[in-house]
N, C-alpha and C. Protein backbone atom coordinates (compact mmCIF):
# COMPACT_ATOMS: atom_id res chain seq x y z
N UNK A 1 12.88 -52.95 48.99
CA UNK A 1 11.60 -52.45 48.53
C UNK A 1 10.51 -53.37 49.04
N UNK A 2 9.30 -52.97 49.03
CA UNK A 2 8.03 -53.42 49.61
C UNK A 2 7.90 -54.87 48.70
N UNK A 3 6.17 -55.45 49.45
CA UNK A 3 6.10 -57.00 48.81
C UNK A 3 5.60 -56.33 47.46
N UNK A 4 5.57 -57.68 46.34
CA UNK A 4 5.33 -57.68 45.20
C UNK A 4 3.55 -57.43 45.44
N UNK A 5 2.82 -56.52 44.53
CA UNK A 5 1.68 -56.47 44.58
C UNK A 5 0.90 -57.27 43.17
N UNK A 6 -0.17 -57.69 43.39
CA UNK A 6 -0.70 -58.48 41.62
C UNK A 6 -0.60 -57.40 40.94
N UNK A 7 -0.58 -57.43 39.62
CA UNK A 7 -0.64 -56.52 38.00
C UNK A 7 1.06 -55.74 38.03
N UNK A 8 2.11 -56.27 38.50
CA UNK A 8 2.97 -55.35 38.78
C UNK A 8 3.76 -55.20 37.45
N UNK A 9 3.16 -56.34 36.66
CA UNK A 9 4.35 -56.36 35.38
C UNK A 9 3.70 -55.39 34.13
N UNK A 10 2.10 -55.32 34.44
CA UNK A 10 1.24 -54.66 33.12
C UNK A 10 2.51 -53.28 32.66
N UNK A 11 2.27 -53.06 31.17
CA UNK A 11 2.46 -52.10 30.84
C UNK A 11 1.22 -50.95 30.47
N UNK A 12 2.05 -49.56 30.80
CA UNK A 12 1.34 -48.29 31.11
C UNK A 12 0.49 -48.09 29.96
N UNK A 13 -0.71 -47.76 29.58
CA UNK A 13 -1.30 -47.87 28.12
C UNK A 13 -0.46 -46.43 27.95
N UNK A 14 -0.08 -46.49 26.36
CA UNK A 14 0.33 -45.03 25.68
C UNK A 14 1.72 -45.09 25.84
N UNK A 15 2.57 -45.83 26.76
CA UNK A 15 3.89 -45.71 26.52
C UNK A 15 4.33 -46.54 26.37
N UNK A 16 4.40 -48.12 26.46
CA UNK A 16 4.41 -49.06 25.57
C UNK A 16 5.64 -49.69 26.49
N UNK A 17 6.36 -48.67 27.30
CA UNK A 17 7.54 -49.87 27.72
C UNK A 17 7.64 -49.38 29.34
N UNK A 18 6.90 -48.06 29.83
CA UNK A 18 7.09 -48.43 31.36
C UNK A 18 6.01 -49.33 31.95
N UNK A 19 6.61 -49.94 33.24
CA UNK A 19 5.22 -50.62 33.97
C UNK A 19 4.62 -49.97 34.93
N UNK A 20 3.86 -50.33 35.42
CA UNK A 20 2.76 -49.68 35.88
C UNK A 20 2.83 -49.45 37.58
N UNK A 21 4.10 -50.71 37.93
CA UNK A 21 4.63 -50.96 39.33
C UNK A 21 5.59 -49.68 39.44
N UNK A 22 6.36 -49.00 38.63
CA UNK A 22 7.09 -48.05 38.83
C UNK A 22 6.73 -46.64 39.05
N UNK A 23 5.50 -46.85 38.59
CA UNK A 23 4.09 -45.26 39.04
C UNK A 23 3.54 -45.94 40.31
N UNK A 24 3.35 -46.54 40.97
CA UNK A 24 2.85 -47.04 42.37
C UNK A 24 3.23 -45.73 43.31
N UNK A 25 2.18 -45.45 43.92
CA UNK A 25 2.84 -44.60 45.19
C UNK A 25 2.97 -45.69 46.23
N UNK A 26 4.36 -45.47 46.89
CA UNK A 26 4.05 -46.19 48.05
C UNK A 26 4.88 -45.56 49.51
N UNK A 27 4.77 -46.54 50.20
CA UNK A 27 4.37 -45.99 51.75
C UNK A 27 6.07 -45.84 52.06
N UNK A 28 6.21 -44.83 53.30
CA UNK A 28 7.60 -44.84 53.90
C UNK A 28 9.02 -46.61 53.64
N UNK A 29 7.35 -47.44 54.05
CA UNK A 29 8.33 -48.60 54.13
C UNK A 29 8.97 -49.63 53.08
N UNK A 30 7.91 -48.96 52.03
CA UNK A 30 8.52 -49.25 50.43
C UNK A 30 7.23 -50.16 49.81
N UNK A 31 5.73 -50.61 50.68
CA UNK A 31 4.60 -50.90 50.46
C UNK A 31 3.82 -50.59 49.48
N UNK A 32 3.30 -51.00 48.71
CA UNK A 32 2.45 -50.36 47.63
C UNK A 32 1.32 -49.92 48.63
N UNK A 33 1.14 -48.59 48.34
CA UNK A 33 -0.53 -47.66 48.71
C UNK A 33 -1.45 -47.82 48.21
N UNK A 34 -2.33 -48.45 49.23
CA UNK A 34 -3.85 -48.87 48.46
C UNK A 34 -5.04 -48.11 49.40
N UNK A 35 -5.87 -48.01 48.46
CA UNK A 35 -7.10 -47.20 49.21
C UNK A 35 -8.58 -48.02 48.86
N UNK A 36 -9.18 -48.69 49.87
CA UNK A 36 -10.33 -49.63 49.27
C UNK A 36 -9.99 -50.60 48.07
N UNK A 37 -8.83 -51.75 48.21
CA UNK A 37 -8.14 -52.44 46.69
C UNK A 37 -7.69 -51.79 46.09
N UNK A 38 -8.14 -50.66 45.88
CA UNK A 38 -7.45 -49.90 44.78
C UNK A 38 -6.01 -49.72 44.90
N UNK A 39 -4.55 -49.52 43.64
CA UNK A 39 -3.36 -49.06 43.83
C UNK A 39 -3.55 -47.98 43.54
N UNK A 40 -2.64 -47.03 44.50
CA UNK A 40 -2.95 -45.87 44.66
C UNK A 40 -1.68 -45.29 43.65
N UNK A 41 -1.36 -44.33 41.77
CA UNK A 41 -0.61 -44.40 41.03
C UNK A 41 -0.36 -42.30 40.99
N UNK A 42 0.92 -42.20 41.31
CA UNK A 42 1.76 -41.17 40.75
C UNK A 42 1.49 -40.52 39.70
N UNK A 43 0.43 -39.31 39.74
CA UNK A 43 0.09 -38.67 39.22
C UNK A 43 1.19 -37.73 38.40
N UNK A 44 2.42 -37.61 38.92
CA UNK A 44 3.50 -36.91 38.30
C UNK A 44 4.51 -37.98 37.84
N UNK A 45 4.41 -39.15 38.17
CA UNK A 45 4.69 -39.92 36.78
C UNK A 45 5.07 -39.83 35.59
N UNK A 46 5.90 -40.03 34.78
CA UNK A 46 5.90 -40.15 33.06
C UNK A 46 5.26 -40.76 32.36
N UNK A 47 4.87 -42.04 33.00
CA UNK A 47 4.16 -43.06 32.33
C UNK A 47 2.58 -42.85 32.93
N UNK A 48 2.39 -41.99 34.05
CA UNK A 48 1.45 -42.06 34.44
C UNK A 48 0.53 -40.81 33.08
N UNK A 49 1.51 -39.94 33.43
CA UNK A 49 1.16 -38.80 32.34
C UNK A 49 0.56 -39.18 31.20
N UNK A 50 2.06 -40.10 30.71
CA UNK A 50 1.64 -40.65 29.23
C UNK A 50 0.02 -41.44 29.09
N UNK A 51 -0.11 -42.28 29.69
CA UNK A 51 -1.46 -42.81 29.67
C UNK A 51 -2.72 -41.72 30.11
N UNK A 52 -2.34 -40.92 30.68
CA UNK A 52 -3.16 -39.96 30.84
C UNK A 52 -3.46 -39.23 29.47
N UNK A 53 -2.82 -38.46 28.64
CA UNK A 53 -2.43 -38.22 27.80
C UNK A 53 -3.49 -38.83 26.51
N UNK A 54 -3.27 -40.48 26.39
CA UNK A 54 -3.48 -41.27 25.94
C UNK A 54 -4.91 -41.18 25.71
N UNK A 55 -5.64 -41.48 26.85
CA UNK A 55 -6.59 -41.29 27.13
C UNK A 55 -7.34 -40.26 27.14
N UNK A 56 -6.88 -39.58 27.10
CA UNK A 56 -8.17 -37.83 26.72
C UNK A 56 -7.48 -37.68 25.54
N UNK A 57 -6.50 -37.84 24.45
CA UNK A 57 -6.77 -37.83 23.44
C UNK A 57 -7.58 -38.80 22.53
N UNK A 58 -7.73 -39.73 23.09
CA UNK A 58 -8.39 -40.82 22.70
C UNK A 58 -9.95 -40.42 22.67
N UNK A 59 -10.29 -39.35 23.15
CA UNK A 59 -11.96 -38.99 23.84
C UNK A 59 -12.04 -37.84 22.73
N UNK A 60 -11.14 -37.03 22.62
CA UNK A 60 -11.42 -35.62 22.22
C UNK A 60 -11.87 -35.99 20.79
N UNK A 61 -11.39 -36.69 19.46
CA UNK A 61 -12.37 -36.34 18.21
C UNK A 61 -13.59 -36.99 18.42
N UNK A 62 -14.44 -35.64 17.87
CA UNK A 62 -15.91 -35.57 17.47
C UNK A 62 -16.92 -35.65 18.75
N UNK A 63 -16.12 -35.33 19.61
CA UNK A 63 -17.62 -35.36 21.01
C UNK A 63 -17.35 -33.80 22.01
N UNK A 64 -18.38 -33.49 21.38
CA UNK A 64 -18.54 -31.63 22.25
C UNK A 64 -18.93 -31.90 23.74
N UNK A 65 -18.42 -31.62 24.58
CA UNK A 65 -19.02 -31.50 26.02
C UNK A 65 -19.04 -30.05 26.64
């Protein structure tokens, strides 16, 4: 697998035990995918989901948009 990238150990907010290195998209050669610094993260994910999840429920009481 590719080099170690920084933040690889954080855990996913909302699921409490995947990390955040295991939603990484990365490249043919096993590289973490970055776009301008940014890590580029697996939208079809479980953990990616879950924090997704997390997060717009976290928004939805009491604010009409």
């Amino acid at each position: 697998m590719g080099a170690r990238h920084p933040g690889v150990e954080f855990l996913m907010t909302g699921s409490g035990v995947i990390t955040g290195s295991s939603a990484y998209l990365r490249t043919p050669n096993g590289d973490v995918q970055t776009l301008d610094n940014g890590i580029a993260l697996d939208p079809t994910h479980p953990g990616f989901k879950q924090m997704a999840a997390y997060y717009l429920t976290f928004q939805e009481p009491g604010f009409d948009f």
